Tab-separated table of C-alpha atoms in Angstrom:
chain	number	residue	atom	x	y	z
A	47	UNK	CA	93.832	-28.686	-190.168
A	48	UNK	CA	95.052	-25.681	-187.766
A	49	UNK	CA	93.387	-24.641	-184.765
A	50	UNK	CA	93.174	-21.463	-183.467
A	51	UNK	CA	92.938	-20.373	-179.525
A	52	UNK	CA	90.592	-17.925	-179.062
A	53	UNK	CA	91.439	-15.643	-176.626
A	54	UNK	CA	88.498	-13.326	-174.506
A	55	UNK	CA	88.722	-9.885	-175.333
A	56	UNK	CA	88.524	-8.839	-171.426
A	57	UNK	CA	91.215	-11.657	-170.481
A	58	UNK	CA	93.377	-9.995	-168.135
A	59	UNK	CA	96.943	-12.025	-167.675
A	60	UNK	CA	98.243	-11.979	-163.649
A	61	UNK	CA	101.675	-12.295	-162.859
A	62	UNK	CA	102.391	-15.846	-160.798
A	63	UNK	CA	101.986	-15.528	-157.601
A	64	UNK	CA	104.703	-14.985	-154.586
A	65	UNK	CA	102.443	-15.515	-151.813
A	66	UNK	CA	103.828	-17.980	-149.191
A	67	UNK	CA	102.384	-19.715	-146.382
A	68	UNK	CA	105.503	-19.199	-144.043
A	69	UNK	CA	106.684	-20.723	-141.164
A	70	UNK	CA	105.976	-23.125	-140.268
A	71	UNK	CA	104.012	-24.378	-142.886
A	72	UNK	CA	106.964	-23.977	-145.504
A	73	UNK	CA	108.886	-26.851	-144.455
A	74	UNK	CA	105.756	-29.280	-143.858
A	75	UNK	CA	106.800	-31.849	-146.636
A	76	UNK	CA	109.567	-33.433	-145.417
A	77	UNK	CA	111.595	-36.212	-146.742
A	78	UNK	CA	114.576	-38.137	-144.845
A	79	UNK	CA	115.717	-38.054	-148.902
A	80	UNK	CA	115.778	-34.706	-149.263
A	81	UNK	CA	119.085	-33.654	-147.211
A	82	UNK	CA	121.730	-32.977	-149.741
A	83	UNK	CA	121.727	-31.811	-153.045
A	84	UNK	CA	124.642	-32.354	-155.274
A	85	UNK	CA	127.340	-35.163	-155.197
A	86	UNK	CA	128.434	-36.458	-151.581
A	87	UNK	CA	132.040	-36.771	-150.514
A	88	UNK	CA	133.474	-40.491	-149.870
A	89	UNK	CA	134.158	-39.342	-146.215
A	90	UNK	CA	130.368	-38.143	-146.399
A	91	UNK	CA	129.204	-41.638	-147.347
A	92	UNK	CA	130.894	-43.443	-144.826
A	93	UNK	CA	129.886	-41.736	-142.272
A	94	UNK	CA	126.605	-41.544	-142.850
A	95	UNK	CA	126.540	-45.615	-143.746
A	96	UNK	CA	128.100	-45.588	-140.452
A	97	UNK	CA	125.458	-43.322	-138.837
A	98	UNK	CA	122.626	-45.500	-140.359
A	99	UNK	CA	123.882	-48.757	-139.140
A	100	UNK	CA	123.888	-47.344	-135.566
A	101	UNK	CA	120.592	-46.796	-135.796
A	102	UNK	CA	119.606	-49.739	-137.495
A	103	UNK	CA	121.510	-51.544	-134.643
A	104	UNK	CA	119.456	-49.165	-132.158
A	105	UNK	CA	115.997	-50.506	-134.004
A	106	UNK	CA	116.616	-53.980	-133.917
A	107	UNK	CA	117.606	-53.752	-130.093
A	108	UNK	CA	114.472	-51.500	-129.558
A	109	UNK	CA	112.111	-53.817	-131.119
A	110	UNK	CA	113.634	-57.394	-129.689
A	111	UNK	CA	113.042	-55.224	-126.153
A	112	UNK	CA	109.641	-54.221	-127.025
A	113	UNK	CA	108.118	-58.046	-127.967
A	114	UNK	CA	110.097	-59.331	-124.716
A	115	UNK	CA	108.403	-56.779	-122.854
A	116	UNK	CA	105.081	-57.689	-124.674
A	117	UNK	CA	105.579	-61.158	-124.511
A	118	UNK	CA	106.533	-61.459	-120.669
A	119	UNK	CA	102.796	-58.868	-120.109
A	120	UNK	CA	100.320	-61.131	-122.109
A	121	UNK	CA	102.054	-64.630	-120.153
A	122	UNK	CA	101.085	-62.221	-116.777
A	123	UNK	CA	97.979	-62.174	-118.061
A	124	UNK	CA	97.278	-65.683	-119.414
A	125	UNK	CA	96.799	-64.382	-122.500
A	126	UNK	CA	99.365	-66.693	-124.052
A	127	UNK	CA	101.487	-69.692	-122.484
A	128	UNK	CA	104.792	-70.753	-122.051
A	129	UNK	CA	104.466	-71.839	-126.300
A	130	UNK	CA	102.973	-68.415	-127.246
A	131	UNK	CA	99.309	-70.836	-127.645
A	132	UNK	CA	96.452	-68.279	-126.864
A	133	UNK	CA	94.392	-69.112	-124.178
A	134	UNK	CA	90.746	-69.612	-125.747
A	135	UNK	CA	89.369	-70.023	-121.870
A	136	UNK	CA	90.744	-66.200	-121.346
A	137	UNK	CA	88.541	-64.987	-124.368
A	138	UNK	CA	85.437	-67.009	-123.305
A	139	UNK	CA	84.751	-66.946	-120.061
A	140	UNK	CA	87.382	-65.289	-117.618
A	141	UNK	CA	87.674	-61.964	-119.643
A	142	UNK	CA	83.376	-61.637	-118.511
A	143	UNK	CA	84.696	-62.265	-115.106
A	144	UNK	CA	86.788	-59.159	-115.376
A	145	UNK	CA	83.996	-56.785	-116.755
A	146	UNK	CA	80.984	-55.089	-114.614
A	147	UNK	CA	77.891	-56.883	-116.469
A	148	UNK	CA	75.380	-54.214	-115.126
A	149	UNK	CA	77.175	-51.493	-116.808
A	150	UNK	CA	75.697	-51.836	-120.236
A	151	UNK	CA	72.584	-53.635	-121.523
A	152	UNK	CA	74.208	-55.935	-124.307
A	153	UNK	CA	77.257	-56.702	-121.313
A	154	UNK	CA	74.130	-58.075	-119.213
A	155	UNK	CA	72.852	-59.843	-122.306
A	156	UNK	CA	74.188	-63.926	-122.227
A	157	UNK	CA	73.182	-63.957	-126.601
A	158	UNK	CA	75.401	-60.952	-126.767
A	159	UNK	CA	78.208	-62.411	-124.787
A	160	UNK	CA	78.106	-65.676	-126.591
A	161	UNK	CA	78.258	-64.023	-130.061
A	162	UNK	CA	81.075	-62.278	-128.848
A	163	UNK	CA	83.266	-65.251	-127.224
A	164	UNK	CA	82.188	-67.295	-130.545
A	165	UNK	CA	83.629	-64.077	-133.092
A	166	UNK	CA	86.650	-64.348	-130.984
A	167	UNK	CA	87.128	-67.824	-130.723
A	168	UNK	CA	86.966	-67.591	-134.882
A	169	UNK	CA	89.376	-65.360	-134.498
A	170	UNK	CA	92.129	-67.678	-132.632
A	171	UNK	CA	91.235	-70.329	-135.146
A	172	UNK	CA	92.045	-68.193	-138.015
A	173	UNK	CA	94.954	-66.999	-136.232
A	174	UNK	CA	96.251	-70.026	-135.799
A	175	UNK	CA	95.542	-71.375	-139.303
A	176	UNK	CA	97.801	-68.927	-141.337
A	177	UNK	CA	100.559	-70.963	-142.931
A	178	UNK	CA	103.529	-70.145	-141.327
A	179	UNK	CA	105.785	-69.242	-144.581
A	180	UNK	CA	103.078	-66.727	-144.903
A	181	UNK	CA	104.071	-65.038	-141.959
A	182	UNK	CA	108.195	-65.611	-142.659
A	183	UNK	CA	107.507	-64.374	-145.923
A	184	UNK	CA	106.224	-60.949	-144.317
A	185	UNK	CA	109.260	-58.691	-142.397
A	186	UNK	CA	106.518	-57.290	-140.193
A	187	UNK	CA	105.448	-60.421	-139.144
A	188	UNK	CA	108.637	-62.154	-139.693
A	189	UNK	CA	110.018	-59.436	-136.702
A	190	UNK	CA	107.177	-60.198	-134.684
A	191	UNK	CA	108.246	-64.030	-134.150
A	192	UNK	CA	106.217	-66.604	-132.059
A	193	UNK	CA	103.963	-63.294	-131.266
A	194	UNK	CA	102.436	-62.817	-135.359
A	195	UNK	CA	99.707	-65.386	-134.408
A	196	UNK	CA	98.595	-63.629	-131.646
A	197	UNK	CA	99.124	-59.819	-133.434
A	198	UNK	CA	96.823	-61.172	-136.006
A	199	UNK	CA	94.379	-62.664	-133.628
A	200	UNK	CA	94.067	-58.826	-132.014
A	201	UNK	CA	93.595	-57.819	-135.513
A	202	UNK	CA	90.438	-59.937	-136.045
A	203	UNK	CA	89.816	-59.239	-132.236
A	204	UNK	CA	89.308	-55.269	-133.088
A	205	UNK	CA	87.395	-56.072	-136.172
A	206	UNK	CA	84.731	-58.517	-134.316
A	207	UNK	CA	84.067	-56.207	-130.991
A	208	UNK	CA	83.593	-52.735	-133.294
A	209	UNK	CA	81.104	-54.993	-135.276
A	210	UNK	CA	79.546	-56.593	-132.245
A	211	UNK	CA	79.316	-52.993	-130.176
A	212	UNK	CA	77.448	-51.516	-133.669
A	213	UNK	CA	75.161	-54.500	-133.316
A	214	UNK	CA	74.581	-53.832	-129.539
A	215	UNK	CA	74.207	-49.673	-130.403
A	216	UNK	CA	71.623	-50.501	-133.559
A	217	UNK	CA	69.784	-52.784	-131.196
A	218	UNK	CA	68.855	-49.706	-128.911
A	219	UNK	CA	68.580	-47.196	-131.626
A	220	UNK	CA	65.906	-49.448	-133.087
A	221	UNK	CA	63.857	-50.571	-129.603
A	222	UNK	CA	64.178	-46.249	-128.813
A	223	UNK	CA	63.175	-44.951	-131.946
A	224	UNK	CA	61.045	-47.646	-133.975
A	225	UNK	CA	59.995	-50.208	-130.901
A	226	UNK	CA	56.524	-51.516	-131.772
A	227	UNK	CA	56.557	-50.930	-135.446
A	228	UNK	CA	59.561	-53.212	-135.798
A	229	UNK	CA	57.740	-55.972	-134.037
A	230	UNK	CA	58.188	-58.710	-137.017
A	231	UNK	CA	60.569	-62.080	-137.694
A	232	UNK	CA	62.977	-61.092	-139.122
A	233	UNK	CA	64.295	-64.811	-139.391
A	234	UNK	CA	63.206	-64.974	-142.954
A	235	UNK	CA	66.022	-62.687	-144.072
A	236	UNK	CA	68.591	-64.632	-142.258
A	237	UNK	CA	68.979	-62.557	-139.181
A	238	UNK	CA	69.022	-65.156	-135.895
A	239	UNK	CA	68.835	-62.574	-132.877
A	240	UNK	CA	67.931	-59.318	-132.548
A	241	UNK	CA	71.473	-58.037	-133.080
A	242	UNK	CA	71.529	-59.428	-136.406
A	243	UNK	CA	67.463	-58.093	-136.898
A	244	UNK	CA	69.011	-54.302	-135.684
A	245	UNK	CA	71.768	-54.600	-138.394
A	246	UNK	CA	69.684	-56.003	-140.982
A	247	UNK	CA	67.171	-53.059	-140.495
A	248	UNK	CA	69.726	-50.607	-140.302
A	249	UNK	CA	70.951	-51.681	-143.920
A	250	UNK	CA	67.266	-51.690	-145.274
A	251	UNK	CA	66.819	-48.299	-143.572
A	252	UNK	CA	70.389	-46.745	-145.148
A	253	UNK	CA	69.460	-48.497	-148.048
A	254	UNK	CA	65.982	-46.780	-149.107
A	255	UNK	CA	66.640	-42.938	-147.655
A	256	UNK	CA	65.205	-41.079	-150.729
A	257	UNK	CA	67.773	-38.259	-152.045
A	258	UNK	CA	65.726	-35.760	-150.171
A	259	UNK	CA	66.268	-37.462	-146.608
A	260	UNK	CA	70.105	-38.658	-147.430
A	261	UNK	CA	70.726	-34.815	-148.443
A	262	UNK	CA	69.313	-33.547	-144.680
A	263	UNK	CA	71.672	-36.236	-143.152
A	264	UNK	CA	74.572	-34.897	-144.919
A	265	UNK	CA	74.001	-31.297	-143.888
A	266	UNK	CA	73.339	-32.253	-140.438
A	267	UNK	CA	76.997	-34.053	-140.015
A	268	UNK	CA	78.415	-31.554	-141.875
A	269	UNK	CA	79.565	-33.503	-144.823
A	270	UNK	CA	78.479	-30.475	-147.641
């Protein structure tokens, strides 16, 4: 069987088009790759081995300087000792001794402090937990040495305060703009303060907008 285009009688064919950005916008993809075209000379080759071992060199140096540097600031701090242990007393108590408690309502909170040190502490216990050919068997972390356990820790660390500082920002949202109505328990669904109650009726909330309501939201951040 054969099949024929059809063609539209007022199709109208337009030559390709020569339009170009211009600088500087011509050269925005770059790749390091992307230098030479055509076959390299030997003497090309060597010197640019040679060129990229310098700078490998330079990398290695740079980075050995940089977790020095980073190791000798966090043993200023007490953030790690002598063995590159984290301090669990730092995350638990002395880092609220550093922080103005009347600046925010959930800093002045002791339930929102105590969920905190606890997501924290969770975090030091996972960060010490990771088998330690899983972190040999990553370069990254391999490069990082004794100071992968605690990179990881401030990677949980990040993680648990954004979650916690949502919690603390639902909590308000919910006591401004529901108060009264949301007077229930909301223990039956699992939530155990009113951090986890905000976040749980955020979800429900999020959850049930009817099409009509989501489609507002969307023009009013702009996300058409």
């Amino acid at each position: 069987m054969q099949y024929t285009h059809h063609i539209p009688a007022n199709f109208q064919q337009f030559p390709a088009s020569t339009y170009s950005l211009g600088y500087p916008y011509a050269n925005m993809v770059y790749s390091p790759f992307k230098t030479h075209y055509g076959k390299r000379a030997a003497g090309d080759m060597s010197e640019n081995l040679e060129k990229f071992m310098e700078n490998a060199a330079e990398f290695k140096d740079s980075v050995e300087s940089k977790m020095s540097n980073l190791s000798c600031v966090l043993q200023s701090m007490g953030a790690i000792d002598a063995d590159f242990k984290i301090n669990r007393q730092m995350f638990t108590t002395d880092v609220w001794q550093m922080q103005d408690l009347t600046a925010t309502d959930n800093l002045a909170d002791p339930v929102w402090r105590s969920k905190m040190s606890t997501m924290w502490t969770d975090c030091i216990d996972m960060a010490e937990s990771i088998p330690q050919a899983l972190l040999d068997n990553n370069p990254v972390t391999r490069m990082m040495g004794p100071l992968a356990r605690f990179m990881k820790f401030m990677m949980c660390k990040k993680m648990c305060t954004k979650h916690m500082c949502g919690a603390a920002q639902a909590s308000r949202m919910m006591e401004k703009f529901h108060g009264a109505e949301m007077n229930f328990d909301a223990s039956e669904f699992g939530a155990q303060d009113k951090y986890e109650k905000a976040m749980m009726v955020a979800m429900v909330m999020t959850d049930s907008k009817s099409p009509e309501m989501e489609f507002i939201n969307h023009v009013f951040h702009g996300e058409m």
